[in-house]
Each structure stands twice: as structure tokens, then as C-alpha cells.
Coordinates of C-alpha atoms and ligand atoms in Angstrom, one line a residue:
M1 CA 8.2 1.5 14.1
S2 CA 10.1 0.9 10.9
E3 CA 8.3 1.7 7.6
L4 CA 7.2 -1.1 5.3
K5 CA 9.5 -1.9 2.4
F6 CA 8.0 -0.6 -0.9
S7 CA 6.7 -4.0 -2.2
D8 CA 4.8 -4.6 1.1
W9 CA 3.5 -1.0 1.1
M10 CA 2.3 -1.4 -2.5
A11 CA 0.5 -4.7 -1.8
Q12 CA -1.1 -3.1 1.3
Q13 CA -2.3 -0.1 -0.6
Q14 CA -3.5 -2.2 -3.6
S15 CA -5.6 -4.2 -1.2
R16 CA -6.9 -1.0 0.4
A17 CA -7.9 0.3 -3.0
E18 CA -9.7 -3.0 -3.8
T19 CA -11.7 -2.9 -0.6
A20 CA -12.6 0.8 -1.2
L21 CA -13.7 0.0 -4.7
E22 CA -15.7 -3.1 -3.5
R23 CA -17.7 -0.7 -1.3
A24 CA -17.9 2.3 -3.7
L25 CA -19.4 0.4 -6.6
P26 CA -23.1 -0.5 -6.7
M27 CA -23.8 -4.2 -5.8
S28 CA -24.7 -6.4 -8.7
S29 CA -27.8 -7.4 -6.8
I30 CA -29.2 -3.9 -7.3
A31 CA -31.0 -3.1 -10.6
P32 CA -29.9 -2.8 -13.3
E33 CA -28.1 -6.0 -12.3
R34 CA -26.3 -6.7 -15.5
L35 CA -24.8 -3.2 -15.8
H36 CA -23.7 -3.3 -12.1
E37 CA -22.2 -6.7 -12.6
A38 CA -20.2 -5.6 -15.6
M39 CA -19.0 -2.5 -13.7
R40 CA -17.7 -4.8 -10.9
Y41 CA -16.4 -7.4 -13.4
T42 CA -14.1 -4.9 -15.1
T43 CA -13.1 -2.9 -12.1
L44 CA -12.5 -5.4 -9.3
G45 CA -9.7 -7.9 -9.0
G46 CA -7.2 -6.6 -11.5
G47 CA -4.8 -3.9 -12.6
K48 CA -1.8 -2.5 -10.9
R49 CA -3.8 0.4 -9.3
V50 CA -1.1 2.9 -10.1
R51 CA -3.5 5.8 -9.9
P52 CA -4.8 4.9 -6.5
L53 CA -1.2 4.3 -5.3
L54 CA -0.3 7.9 -6.4
V55 CA -3.4 9.3 -4.6
Y56 CA -2.4 7.5 -1.4
A57 CA 1.3 8.5 -1.6
A58 CA 0.6 12.2 -2.4
G59 CA -2.3 12.3 0.1
K60 CA -0.1 11.0 2.9
L61 CA 2.5 13.6 2.1
A62 CA -0.2 16.3 2.2
G63 CA -1.6 15.0 5.5
A64 CA -5.0 14.1 4.0
S65 CA -7.5 11.9 5.9
A66 CA -7.6 8.2 4.9
P67 CA -11.3 8.0 4.1
T68 CA -11.1 11.0 1.8
L69 CA -8.1 9.4 0.0
D70 CA -10.0 6.2 -0.4
V71 CA -12.8 8.0 -2.2
A72 CA -10.4 10.0 -4.4
A73 CA -8.5 6.8 -5.3
C74 CA -11.8 5.1 -6.3
A75 CA -12.8 8.1 -8.4
L76 CA -9.5 8.0 -10.3
E77 CA -9.7 4.2 -10.9
C78 CA -13.3 4.5 -12.1
I79 CA -12.2 7.0 -14.8
H80 CA -9.2 4.9 -15.7
V81 CA -11.3 1.7 -16.0
Y82 CA -14.0 3.5 -18.1
S83 CA -11.2 4.6 -20.5
L84 CA -9.9 1.0 -20.8
V85 CA -13.4 -0.4 -21.4
H86 CA -14.1 2.1 -24.2
D87 CA -10.6 1.9 -25.6
D88 CA -11.0 -1.9 -26.0
M89 CA -14.3 -1.6 -28.0
P90 CA -14.4 -2.5 -31.7
C91 CA -14.8 1.1 -32.7
M92 CA -11.4 1.9 -31.1
D93 CA -8.7 -0.6 -30.3
D94 CA -10.9 -3.7 -30.7
D95 CA -9.2 -5.8 -28.1
A96 CA -10.4 -9.1 -26.6
L97 CA -8.1 -9.2 -23.5
R98 CA -7.6 -6.8 -20.6
R99 CA -6.1 -7.5 -17.2
G100 CA -5.8 -11.1 -18.2
K101 CA -9.5 -11.6 -18.9
P102 CA -12.1 -11.1 -21.7
T103 CA -12.9 -7.4 -22.3
V104 CA -16.4 -6.2 -21.4
H105 CA -17.8 -6.2 -24.9
I106 CA -16.6 -9.8 -25.3
Q107 CA -17.8 -11.0 -21.9
Y108 CA -21.1 -9.1 -22.2
D109 CA -21.9 -7.1 -25.4
E110 CA -21.0 -3.8 -27.0
A111 CA -24.0 -1.8 -25.6
T112 CA -23.1 -3.0 -22.1
A113 CA -19.5 -2.0 -22.6
L114 CA -20.5 1.4 -23.7
L115 CA -22.8 1.9 -20.7
T116 CA -20.3 0.4 -18.3
G117 CA -17.8 3.0 -19.3
D118 CA -20.4 5.8 -19.1
A119 CA -21.6 4.7 -15.7
L120 CA -18.0 4.3 -14.3
Q121 CA -17.2 7.8 -15.5
T122 CA -20.2 9.3 -13.7
Q123 CA -19.6 7.1 -10.7
A124 CA -16.3 8.9 -10.3
F125 CA -17.9 12.3 -10.1
D126 CA -20.7 10.9 -7.9
L127 CA -18.1 9.8 -5.4
L128 CA -15.9 12.9 -5.5
S129 CA -18.8 15.3 -5.2
A130 CA -20.2 13.8 -2.0
P131 CA -21.0 16.7 0.3
G132 CA -18.4 17.1 3.1
L133 CA -15.9 14.7 1.5
F134 CA -13.1 17.2 1.9
A135 CA -12.6 19.3 5.0
D136 CA -12.4 22.4 2.7
P137 CA -15.2 22.6 0.1
I138 CA -13.1 24.9 -2.1
R139 CA -10.3 22.3 -2.3
Q140 CA -13.0 19.7 -3.1
L141 CA -14.2 21.9 -5.9
R142 CA -10.6 22.2 -7.2
A143 CA -10.3 18.4 -7.1
L144 CA -13.5 18.0 -9.1
H145 CA -12.4 20.6 -11.6
T146 CA -8.9 18.9 -11.9
L147 CA -10.5 15.5 -12.5
A148 CA -13.0 16.8 -15.0
R149 CA -10.3 18.6 -17.0
A150 CA -8.0 15.6 -16.9
A151 CA -10.6 13.2 -18.2
G152 CA -12.2 15.4 -20.9
S153 CA -11.4 16.8 -24.4
R154 CA -8.5 18.9 -23.0
G155 CA -7.1 15.8 -21.3
M156 CA -7.5 12.0 -21.7
A157 CA -10.4 12.0 -24.2
G158 CA -8.6 14.6 -26.3
G159 CA -5.4 12.6 -26.2
Q160 CA -7.3 9.5 -27.3
A161 CA -8.8 11.5 -30.2
I162 CA -5.3 12.5 -31.4
D163 CA -4.2 8.9 -31.0
L164 CA -7.0 7.6 -33.2
A165 CA -6.2 10.3 -35.8
S166 CA -2.5 9.5 -35.9
V167 CA -2.7 5.9 -36.9
G168 CA -0.5 5.3 -39.9
K169 CA 1.0 8.8 -39.6
Q170 CA 4.5 9.9 -38.9
L171 CA 4.5 12.1 -35.8
T172 CA 7.3 14.3 -34.6
R173 CA 8.6 13.6 -31.1
E174 CA 6.9 16.8 -29.9
E175 CA 3.6 15.7 -31.3
L176 CA 3.9 12.3 -29.7
E177 CA 4.7 13.9 -26.4
Y178 CA 1.7 16.2 -26.7
M179 CA -0.6 13.2 -27.4
H180 CA 0.7 11.2 -24.4
L181 CA 0.8 14.0 -22.0
H182 CA -3.0 14.2 -22.6
K183 CA -4.0 10.5 -23.2
T184 CA -2.1 8.9 -20.4
G185 CA -0.4 11.7 -18.5
A186 CA -3.4 13.8 -17.6
L187 CA -5.0 11.2 -15.4
I188 CA -1.8 10.3 -13.7
R189 CA -1.2 13.9 -13.0
A190 CA -4.7 14.3 -11.6
A191 CA -4.1 11.3 -9.3
V192 CA -1.2 13.1 -7.7
L193 CA -3.0 16.4 -7.5
L194 CA -6.2 14.9 -6.0
G195 CA -4.2 13.3 -3.3
A196 CA -2.4 16.5 -2.6
L197 CA -5.6 18.7 -2.7
A198 CA -7.2 16.4 -0.2
G199 CA -4.6 17.6 2.3
E200 CA -3.1 20.9 3.2
L201 CA -0.2 21.7 0.9
D202 CA 0.2 25.3 -0.4
D203 CA 0.2 26.2 -4.0
D204 CA 4.0 26.2 -4.3
A205 CA 4.1 22.6 -3.0
L206 CA 1.3 21.7 -5.3
E207 CA 3.2 23.1 -8.3
R208 CA 6.3 21.0 -7.4
L209 CA 4.2 17.9 -7.1
D210 CA 2.5 18.8 -10.4
H211 CA 6.0 18.8 -12.1
Y212 CA 6.7 15.3 -10.6
A213 CA 3.3 14.1 -11.8
K214 CA 3.9 15.4 -15.3
C215 CA 7.2 13.6 -15.6
I216 CA 5.8 10.3 -14.3
G217 CA 2.8 10.6 -16.6
L218 CA 5.0 10.7 -19.6
L219 CA 7.3 8.2 -18.1
F220 CA 4.4 5.8 -17.7
Q221 CA 3.7 6.0 -21.4
V222 CA 7.3 5.7 -22.6
V223 CA 7.6 2.5 -20.5
D224 CA 4.2 1.3 -21.9
D225 CA 5.6 1.7 -25.4
I226 CA 8.8 -0.2 -24.5
L227 CA 6.8 -3.0 -22.9
D228 CA 4.4 -3.2 -25.9
A229 CA 7.5 -3.7 -28.1
V230 CA 9.4 -6.2 -25.9
A231 CA 7.0 -8.1 -23.5
D232 CA 4.7 -10.9 -24.3
T233 CA 0.9 -11.1 -24.0
A234 CA 0.8 -13.4 -21.1
T235 CA 3.1 -11.1 -19.0
L236 CA 1.1 -8.0 -20.0
G237 CA -2.4 -9.4 -19.5
K238 CA -3.3 -7.5 -22.7
T239 CA -2.3 -8.0 -26.3
A240 CA 1.4 -7.3 -26.9
G241 CA 2.8 -5.8 -30.1
K242 CA -0.4 -4.0 -30.9
D243 CA 1.2 -0.6 -31.6
A244 CA 3.4 -1.9 -34.4
A245 CA 0.6 -4.2 -35.7
N246 CA -1.7 -1.1 -35.9
N247 CA 0.9 1.1 -37.4
K248 CA 0.8 3.5 -34.4
P249 CA 3.5 6.0 -33.7
T250 CA 5.3 5.2 -30.4
Y251 CA 8.4 6.3 -28.6
V252 CA 10.0 3.0 -29.7
S253 CA 9.1 3.7 -33.4
I254 CA 10.3 7.3 -33.3
L255 CA 13.3 7.1 -31.0
G256 CA 14.3 3.4 -31.1
L257 CA 14.4 1.1 -28.1
S258 CA 17.7 2.3 -26.6
E259 CA 16.9 6.0 -26.8
S260 CA 13.4 5.3 -25.4
K261 CA 15.1 3.6 -22.4
D262 CA 17.4 6.6 -21.9
L263 CA 14.4 8.9 -22.0
A264 CA 12.6 6.8 -19.4
A265 CA 15.6 7.1 -17.1
E266 CA 15.8 10.8 -17.6
L267 CA 12.1 11.3 -16.8
A268 CA 12.4 9.3 -13.7
N269 CA 15.4 11.3 -12.5
E270 CA 13.6 14.6 -13.3
A271 CA 10.5 13.4 -11.4
V272 CA 12.5 12.5 -8.3
A273 CA 14.4 15.8 -8.5
S274 CA 11.1 17.7 -8.1
L275 CA 10.5 16.0 -4.8
A276 CA 13.8 17.3 -3.3
G277 CA 12.1 19.9 -1.0
F278 CA 9.8 17.3 0.6
G279 CA 12.4 15.1 2.2
E280 CA 11.5 11.7 3.7
A281 CA 7.7 12.5 3.5
A282 CA 8.0 12.0 -0.3
R283 CA 9.5 8.5 0.0
R284 CA 6.6 6.6 -1.5
L285 CA 6.4 9.0 -4.5
H286 CA 10.1 8.6 -5.0
E287 CA 9.7 4.8 -4.9
L288 CA 6.7 4.9 -7.3
A289 CA 8.8 6.7 -9.9
H290 CA 11.3 3.9 -9.6
Y291 CA 8.6 1.3 -9.8
I292 CA 7.1 2.9 -12.9
V293 CA 10.4 3.0 -14.7
S294 CA 11.3 -0.6 -13.9
R295 CA 7.8 -2.2 -14.2
Q296 CA 7.6 -5.4 -16.2
F297 CA 3.8 -5.3 -17.0
Ligands
GRG1 C1 -11.5 5.9 -24.4 C2 -11.6 8.3 -23.6 C3 -10.9 7.1 -23.8 C4 -9.6 7.1 -23.5 C5 -8.7 5.9 -23.6 C6 -6.1 5.3 -21.4 C7 -6.6 5.2 -22.8 C8 -7.3 6.3 -23.3 C9 -6.4 4.1 -23.5 C10 -5.7 2.9 -23.0 C11 -4.8 2.4 -24.1 C12 -3.4 2.3 -23.6 C13 -2.9 1.0 -23.6 C14 -2.8 3.4 -23.1 C15 -1.4 3.3 -22.6 C16 -1.2 3.6 -21.2 C17 -2.2 3.0 -20.3 C18 -3.2 3.9 -19.8 C19 -2.1 1.7 -20.0 C20 -3.1 1.0 -19.2 O1 -2.9 1.5 -17.8 P1 -2.3 0.5 -16.7 O2 -1.0 -0.1 -17.2 O3 -3.4 -0.6 -16.6 O4 -2.2 1.3 -15.5 P2 -3.9 -1.4 -15.3 O5 -4.7 -2.5 -16.0 O6 -2.7 -1.9 -14.6 O7 -4.8 -0.5 -14.5

């Protein structure tokens, strides 16, 4: 049977992630209803699901079981959505629009937004720590450790702290890279690694995948900076031009548009080169690198 073309595979996996999230999140009929409703409001029915797609693609390559990958994909998306909810709050980016709809503190209130982020974060670890989720408990523990590291002060939350502290400052390219490898890259990297850990790859293969993941994590942010500078709010589903308006250092402000585009192409090539030893089994990861470099929103 011939394989699905990338756009069809992506739509299929996005819908698979949606169904898995529908099941994984507490129903809004269960107390506390308003909190559960807000968790579902912000998580379901939106977003590109890039992190779940990476879990699925890496997991397939590693021979992981579908139900395990569904749970790992949900855990990644819960952490990601928590970070978006908190990032949009008045104490951080203060944004009213996310995924084309009002942000949680606008639709509900600030306290609910705070709790929604908190609860989504712990929901991720609740899901990923379910006894027996991975065939090998040691690999499950490694996956938990990987996700905790990626989300915490030595990963995404740390990157966000550096981001907040650098508003209005002139960063070097190295400092900008360090910030983004943590703020955005750490979770993207964890998505690939969790998919891979759910299967049976050896440490050498995991390392090669980790290099791919590091490249696309940074690539994702370079493209995000380009889109923030050139795309409009309706296309992005979030407020465009915020980086310049907030006087934030970005790849575009440091390198300029043309050099940022060259860097994105270089990172995509380097990512794809690290997949060389996997052959056809890495097709979806290969295609995802191309998708990330050419995405329009
Ligand atoms: C609050 C601890 C904490 C961290 C926030 C991820 C983040 C850190 C802030 C989001 C701000 C931002 C715009 C970052 C740039 C890259 C990024 C993560 C964009 C949003 O991710 P997408 O494009 O969003 O995957 P969708 O909605 O498609 O899931």
C-alpha cells in the first residue's frame, strides 16, 4: 500500500492528537467544572500540533506502540498549551488572541488562566507517569526526566525568564540562540526524544535524533521570528508584529530578514542531514523539517 502524502498524513495525525486530547483531558462536567472547561477551551480545536506530530513521527521510526505515543503526544501538547496560556497573561506578553480566539484570561479571568496553566502542566506528568505506559519502565522514567528538564528552569521556563529579562536589550547572536534553544527548542527536542524513547532505539540513534531535534527546535523559532515580522494577525491567529512593538531581540532584528531566511534553510538542511542513517523510516521527520521551514503560520 502506498504511503500517504505529507499533507494527508499531517491531517490524519492532527486529528489523532485531537481525539487523544479529547480523551485525556478531564470532562468539563466534572468538578471543578470551570477549570476543566477552560483547560478544554484552550487545548482543543486549535494549533498546528507540531509537538504531537514530532512524537508520532519519531515514535513510528522507533517502533513504539500507538497508544503509548498518543499519551506522550498529549503530555507534550499539555505542557505547550500551559506555556501559551501563561505567556499570554498580563504579567508576561499580555495578549488577547491565541489560536484565533480570546486568550484564557480574557475569556475567563486571570486566576483561571493561572490555574489552567498549572493544571495542564501537572496533567502532562499525570499522563506520562501512568504505570505500565511504556513497555520498559526505565525508558518511561527517562521520558519523564526528559520532559521535566525540558519544561523547567533549565529548559522552557528558563528560556522564558531570559526572554523577559532581555526586552529592550541588545543581545548577541549567541545569546539569542541560547535563549531560543531553551524557550522554544527544549520542548520540541523533548517531543522527538519522547517518541524515540517510547520505542527501542539505542543511544547512538537517540543522539542522532537529538541533533535533528535541536536543529528543528531552533529552526522553529527562526521561522517564528520571520513570521512575526512579515505575516498578518489574521493569518497567524495571534497578534503579529509584537516582537518589534515590544522591543524584543529576534533573529530578524539581529540578522535582518534575508540572513534569517538563510539561517532557516541551513538549519533545515542540517536537521535533515542528521537523519541520513535512518533511511526511508525517517521520511516523516524529514518532511516535518521541510514543513517547519516553509510554514506560513
Ligand atoms: C510561560 C513558562 C512559560 C513559557 C512560555 C513557549 C513560550 C514560553 C512562549 C510562547 C511565546 C512564543 C510566541 C514563542 C515562540 C515560539 C512558539 C512556541 C510559538 C507558538 O507555538 P506554535 O506555533 O503554536 O506551535 P500552536 O498554536 O500552533 O500550537
